[in-house]
């Protein structure tokens, strides 16, 4: 076992994938000589050369369009998008070409492309650098969408995504890049949890708290804080956002009878709505209260000084737990100040 940051674990996963398959190529803005803006690709061009780790022009649509052509020719491109908000420039290539090609060709063509996207807020960055666009891609049939929350998962799931024959959008919680944890670099990927499986990371009996990415760390903290008040929270890390492992969520909700879903993206039509609706359909007779969502607000991403009000924190998640337990005003305290705000 080796102690690595999440960023270093991603680097190690990329290195192993490049070493194991000469058809894997890494491409993006500044991924080569610079090693990426977050240094996730640091040292890879030196080790594998500029034909395997390619610095591209500043054109996300060009990066994805080129990757589609490479995949047609048998390569497995790994595309880095520097910041979450930059991916919209390549939206057409992703949803109109990448997601549909397999179905359009009757299964004859596969495009095994992995799109790495640093995602989320909490760093004091402005709009276009702190987005949470997962719902756009989870809504798109033909794409797999995954995210990670700790170094071991970063190392393992990235390799699984690269080896997958389906296109994968791979979200990296940028404010957790420095999170440290033990990583088993010798682990056999065949024995690892599938990348589309959710995972119970904290067992509990009173409330199911479902989240993913950067908020898994916050959810763990919430479980510790709630335990001091005699409340047992079961934390479920979704990991896969499309497809969603509804069976694991439902099993937890049937046990606890209460559900809180947390994510950084806006409230309206966010992934939490899908999780809550699916859990209600599957577990209606087991629910003791309506599910509660704790999310970002339905406003454009705010400047740094107001960011702490946008990103769900420990207090807001615990407030959601209180509300689902009937100890707070359901729905009123969190969203009333934002009613009528232009979206």
C-alpha positions as CSV (number, residue, x, y, z in Angstrom):
1,X,0.0,0.0,0.0
2,X,1.2,3.5,-0.9
3,X,-0.1,6.8,0.5
4,X,-1.1,9.1,-2.4
5,X,-3.1,12.2,-2.9
6,X,-6.1,11.8,-5.2
7,X,-4.3,13.7,-7.9
8,X,-1.2,11.4,-7.6
9,X,-3.5,8.4,-7.6
10,X,-5.0,9.6,-10.9
11,X,-1.5,10.1,-12.3
12,X,-0.6,6.5,-11.2
13,X,-3.7,5.2,-12.9
14,X,-3.0,7.0,-16.1
15,X,0.6,5.7,-16.0
16,X,-0.5,2.1,-15.6
17,X,-3.0,2.3,-18.4
18,X,-0.5,3.9,-20.8
19,X,2.0,1.1,-19.9
20,X,-0.5,-1.7,-20.3
21,X,-1.9,-0.7,-23.7
22,X,0.0,1.2,-26.4
23,X,-3.3,2.2,-27.9
24,X,-4.0,4.5,-24.9
25,X,-3.2,8.1,-25.6
26,X,-3.6,11.2,-23.3
27,X,-4.5,14.5,-24.9
28,X,-5.5,17.9,-23.8
29,X,-4.4,21.5,-23.2
30,X,-1.0,21.6,-21.3
31,X,-1.1,17.9,-20.4
32,X,2.4,17.2,-21.7
33,X,5.2,19.6,-20.9
34,X,3.3,21.3,-18.1
35,X,1.8,18.2,-16.7
36,X,-1.7,19.7,-16.6
37,X,-3.0,22.7,-14.6
38,X,-3.5,20.4,-11.6
39,X,-0.3,18.3,-12.4
40,X,-2.4,15.2,-12.8
41,X,-0.4,14.3,-16.0
42,X,2.9,15.3,-14.5
43,X,5.9,13.3,-16.0
44,X,3.8,11.2,-18.4
45,X,5.1,12.9,-21.6
46,X,8.6,12.5,-20.4
47,X,8.0,8.8,-19.8
48,X,5.8,7.9,-22.8
49,X,6.7,10.6,-25.4
50,X,4.8,13.3,-27.2
51,X,3.0,10.8,-29.5
52,X,1.3,9.2,-26.5
53,X,0.8,12.3,-24.3
54,X,-0.3,15.1,-26.7
55,X,-0.5,18.9,-26.0
56,X,-3.4,20.1,-28.1
57,X,-4.6,23.6,-29.2
58,X,-7.0,25.5,-26.9
59,X,-10.1,24.0,-28.6
60,X,-12.2,21.6,-26.7
61,X,-14.4,20.8,-29.7
62,X,-11.2,20.0,-31.6
63,X,-9.9,17.7,-28.8
64,X,-13.1,15.7,-28.8
65,X,-13.4,15.6,-32.5
66,X,-9.9,14.3,-32.9
67,X,-10.5,11.7,-30.2
68,X,-13.5,10.4,-32.1
69,X,-11.3,9.9,-35.2
70,X,-8.6,8.2,-33.1
71,X,-11.1,5.9,-31.5
72,X,-12.4,5.0,-35.0
73,X,-8.8,3.9,-35.8
74,X,-8.6,1.6,-32.7
75,X,-7.1,4.0,-30.1
76,X,-8.3,4.7,-26.6
77,X,-8.0,8.4,-26.1
78,X,-8.1,10.0,-22.7
79,X,-9.1,13.6,-23.1
80,X,-8.5,16.2,-20.3
81,X,-10.8,19.2,-20.1
82,X,-8.9,21.8,-18.0
83,X,-12.0,23.1,-16.2
84,X,-15.6,21.9,-15.9
85,X,-17.1,25.0,-17.6
86,X,-14.9,24.6,-20.6
87,X,-16.6,21.3,-21.6
88,X,-19.6,23.1,-23.0
89,X,-17.6,24.0,-26.1
90,X,-17.4,20.3,-26.9
91,X,-21.0,19.5,-26.0
92,X,-22.0,18.8,-29.6
93,X,-19.2,16.3,-30.2
94,X,-20.0,14.5,-26.9
95,X,-23.8,14.2,-27.2
96,X,-24.3,14.2,-31.0
97,X,-21.3,12.0,-32.0
98,X,-19.7,10.2,-29.1
99,X,-22.9,9.1,-27.3
100,X,-24.8,8.0,-30.4
101,X,-22.2,6.4,-32.7
102,X,-22.5,2.9,-31.3
103,X,-26.3,2.9,-31.7
104,X,-26.2,4.7,-35.1
105,X,-23.9,2.0,-36.5
106,X,-26.0,-0.9,-35.2
107,X,-23.2,-1.8,-32.8
108,X,-20.5,-1.9,-35.4
109,X,-18.5,1.0,-34.0
110,X,-17.4,1.6,-30.4
111,X,-15.7,4.8,-29.2
112,X,-13.8,3.9,-26.0
113,X,-13.0,7.6,-25.1
114,X,-12.6,8.8,-21.5
115,X,-13.2,12.5,-20.8
116,X,-11.6,13.6,-17.6
117,X,-13.2,16.8,-16.2
118,X,-12.1,18.5,-12.9
119,X,-15.4,19.5,-11.4
120,X,-17.1,21.5,-8.6
121,X,-16.5,24.5,-6.4
122,X,-14.9,25.2,-3.1
123,X,-11.7,26.7,-4.4
124,X,-12.7,30.3,-4.7
125,X,-12.7,30.2,-8.5
126,X,-15.2,32.0,-10.7
127,X,-17.9,30.8,-13.0
128,X,-16.7,28.5,-15.8
129,X,-14.2,27.1,-13.2
130,X,-16.6,25.8,-10.6
131,X,-19.4,24.1,-12.5
132,X,-21.3,20.9,-11.7
133,X,-22.5,19.7,-15.2
134,X,-23.2,16.1,-14.4
135,X,-26.9,16.2,-15.1
136,X,-26.3,17.2,-18.8
137,X,-24.3,14.1,-19.4
138,X,-26.2,11.7,-17.1
139,X,-29.3,12.7,-19.2
140,X,-27.6,11.7,-22.4
141,X,-28.2,8.0,-23.4
142,X,-25.0,6.3,-24.6
143,X,-22.6,7.8,-22.1
144,X,-21.3,6.4,-18.9
145,X,-20.8,9.0,-16.2
146,X,-18.7,8.3,-13.1
147,X,-16.9,10.2,-10.4
148,X,-14.6,9.4,-7.5
149,X,-14.2,10.5,-3.9
150,X,-10.9,9.0,-2.6
151,X,-7.5,8.1,-3.9
152,X,-8.1,4.3,-4.2
153,X,-11.2,4.8,-6.3
154,X,-9.4,7.5,-8.4
155,X,-6.6,4.9,-9.2
156,X,-9.0,2.0,-9.9
157,X,-12.0,3.6,-11.6
158,X,-9.9,5.7,-14.0
159,X,-8.3,2.5,-15.3
160,X,-11.7,0.8,-15.5
161,X,-13.0,3.7,-17.5
162,X,-10.1,3.7,-19.9
163,X,-10.5,-0.1,-20.4
164,X,-14.2,0.2,-21.0
165,X,-15.5,0.0,-24.6
166,X,-18.1,2.7,-23.9
167,X,-17.5,6.4,-23.8
168,X,-17.0,7.6,-20.2
169,X,-17.3,11.0,-18.7
170,X,-15.0,10.9,-15.7
171,X,-15.5,13.7,-13.1
172,X,-12.7,14.5,-10.7
173,X,-13.6,16.6,-7.6
174,X,-10.9,19.2,-7.9
175,X,-11.1,20.5,-4.3
176,X,-10.2,16.9,-3.2
177,X,-7.1,16.6,-5.4
178,X,-4.9,16.9,-2.2
179,X,-6.9,14.4,-0.2
180,X,-4.6,11.6,0.9
181,X,-5.3,7.9,1.3
182,X,-3.8,4.5,0.9
183,X,-3.7,3.0,-2.6
184,X,-3.1,-0.6,-3.5
185,X,-1.3,-0.2,-6.8
186,X,-0.9,-3.9,-7.1
187,X,-4.6,-4.6,-6.9
188,X,-6.2,-6.7,-9.7
189,X,-8.8,-4.7,-11.5
190,X,-10.8,-7.8,-12.1
191,X,-11.5,-8.2,-8.4
192,X,-12.3,-4.5,-7.8
193,X,-15.8,-3.2,-7.4
194,X,-17.4,-2.5,-10.8
195,X,-17.3,1.2,-11.7
196,X,-21.1,1.3,-12.0
197,X,-21.7,0.1,-8.4
198,X,-22.6,2.4,-5.5
199,X,-20.9,1.8,-2.2
200,X,-21.9,2.1,1.4
201,X,-19.0,4.0,2.9
202,X,-20.5,4.6,6.4
203,X,-23.1,2.1,7.7
204,X,-26.1,3.5,9.6
205,X,-29.6,2.8,10.6
206,X,-31.6,6.1,10.9
207,X,-31.1,8.1,7.7
208,X,-29.6,7.3,4.3
209,X,-27.4,10.1,2.9
210,X,-26.6,9.7,-0.8
211,X,-24.0,11.8,-2.4
212,X,-20.9,11.6,-4.7
213,X,-17.6,13.2,-5.5
214,X,-16.4,16.0,-3.3
215,X,-19.3,15.8,-0.9
216,X,-18.6,12.3,0.2
217,X,-15.9,13.7,2.6
218,X,-18.5,16.2,3.9
219,X,-21.1,13.4,4.3
220,X,-18.6,11.3,6.3
221,X,-18.1,14.3,8.6
222,X,-21.9,14.7,8.9
223,X,-22.2,11.0,10.0
224,X,-19.6,11.6,12.8
225,X,-21.3,14.8,13.9
226,X,-24.8,13.2,13.9
227,X,-23.6,10.2,15.9
228,X,-22.8,12.6,18.8
229,X,-26.5,13.4,18.9
230,X,-27.5,9.8,18.7
231,X,-28.4,9.8,15.0
232,X,-27.0,7.0,12.8
233,X,-26.4,8.1,9.2
234,X,-25.7,5.6,6.4
235,X,-23.6,7.3,3.7
236,X,-23.9,5.9,0.2
237,X,-21.3,7.0,-2.4
238,X,-23.0,6.7,-5.8
239,X,-19.7,6.6,-7.8
240,X,-21.6,6.0,-11.0
241,X,-24.0,8.8,-12.1
242,X,-25.1,7.0,-15.2
243,X,-26.1,4.3,-14.9
244,X,-27.1,4.7,-11.2
245,X,-27.0,1.8,-8.9
246,X,-30.6,2.2,-7.6
247,X,-30.5,-1.3,-6.0
248,X,-27.9,-0.3,-3.4
249,X,-29.7,3.0,-2.7
250,X,-33.0,1.2,-2.3
251,X,-31.6,-1.4,0.0
252,X,-30.3,1.3,2.3
253,X,-33.6,3.3,2.2
254,X,-35.6,0.2,3.0
255,X,-33.4,-0.2,6.1
256,X,-33.5,3.4,7.3
257,X,-36.8,4.7,6.1
258,X,-35.4,8.1,5.4
259,X,-33.4,9.6,2.5
260,X,-31.3,12.8,2.1
261,X,-29.5,13.4,-1.3
262,X,-26.7,16.0,-1.5
263,X,-24.9,17.5,-4.5
264,X,-23.2,20.7,-5.5
265,X,-25.2,21.3,-8.7
266,X,-28.4,23.4,-8.7
267,X,-31.5,22.1,-7.1
268,X,-33.8,22.2,-10.2
269,X,-33.6,19.0,-12.3
270,X,-30.3,18.0,-10.5
271,X,-29.3,14.4,-10.1
272,X,-30.8,14.4,-6.6
273,X,-34.2,14.6,-8.1
274,X,-33.6,11.4,-10.1
275,X,-32.3,9.6,-7.0
276,X,-35.2,10.7,-4.8
277,X,-37.8,9.8,-7.4
278,X,-36.3,6.4,-8.1
279,X,-36.1,5.7,-4.3
280,X,-39.7,6.8,-3.8
281,X,-40.9,4.5,-6.6
282,X,-39.0,1.5,-5.2
283,X,-39.3,2.1,-1.5
284,X,-42.6,4.0,-1.0
285,X,-44.0,1.6,1.6
286,X,-40.8,1.9,3.6
287,X,-40.4,5.7,3.7
288,X,-41.1,7.4,7.0
289,X,-40.8,10.9,5.4
290,X,-40.4,12.5,2.0
291,X,-36.9,12.6,0.7
292,X,-34.9,15.8,1.2
293,X,-32.4,17.3,-1.3
294,X,-29.5,19.5,-0.1
295,X,-28.0,21.1,-3.2
296,X,-26.5,24.2,-4.7
297,X,-28.9,27.1,-5.3
298,X,-30.6,27.9,-8.6
299,X,-28.4,30.8,-9.4
300,X,-25.4,31.3,-11.7
301,X,-22.2,30.3,-9.8
302,X,-21.4,33.2,-7.4
303,X,-18.1,35.0,-6.9
304,X,-15.6,33.7,-4.4
305,X,-16.8,35.7,-1.4
306,X,-20.3,34.2,-1.7
307,X,-19.2,30.7,-2.6
308,X,-19.7,29.3,0.9
309,X,-23.5,29.9,0.5
310,X,-23.6,27.9,-2.7
311,X,-21.7,24.8,-1.9
312,X,-23.5,22.4,0.6
313,X,-21.5,22.2,3.8
314,X,-21.7,20.3,7.0
315,X,-24.3,22.5,8.6
316,X,-26.6,22.4,5.5
317,X,-26.4,18.6,5.3
318,X,-27.1,18.2,9.0
319,X,-30.1,20.5,8.5
320,X,-31.3,18.2,5.8
321,X,-31.0,15.3,8.2
322,X,-33.0,17.2,10.8
323,X,-35.7,17.9,8.3
324,X,-36.1,14.3,7.2
325,X,-36.3,13.4,10.9
326,X,-39.0,15.9,11.4
327,X,-36.8,18.2,13.5
328,X,-36.8,21.1,11.1
329,X,-39.0,23.1,8.8
330,X,-39.2,20.9,5.6
331,X,-38.0,22.8,2.6
332,X,-38.6,26.3,3.9
333,X,-35.3,27.4,5.5
334,X,-33.0,26.5,2.6
335,X,-34.8,27.7,-0.5
336,X,-37.3,30.4,0.4
337,X,-34.7,33.2,0.1
338,X,-34.1,32.2,-3.5
339,X,-37.7,32.0,-4.8
340,X,-38.1,34.1,-7.8
341,X,-34.4,34.5,-8.5
342,X,-33.6,34.5,-12.2
343,X,-32.0,31.2,-13.2
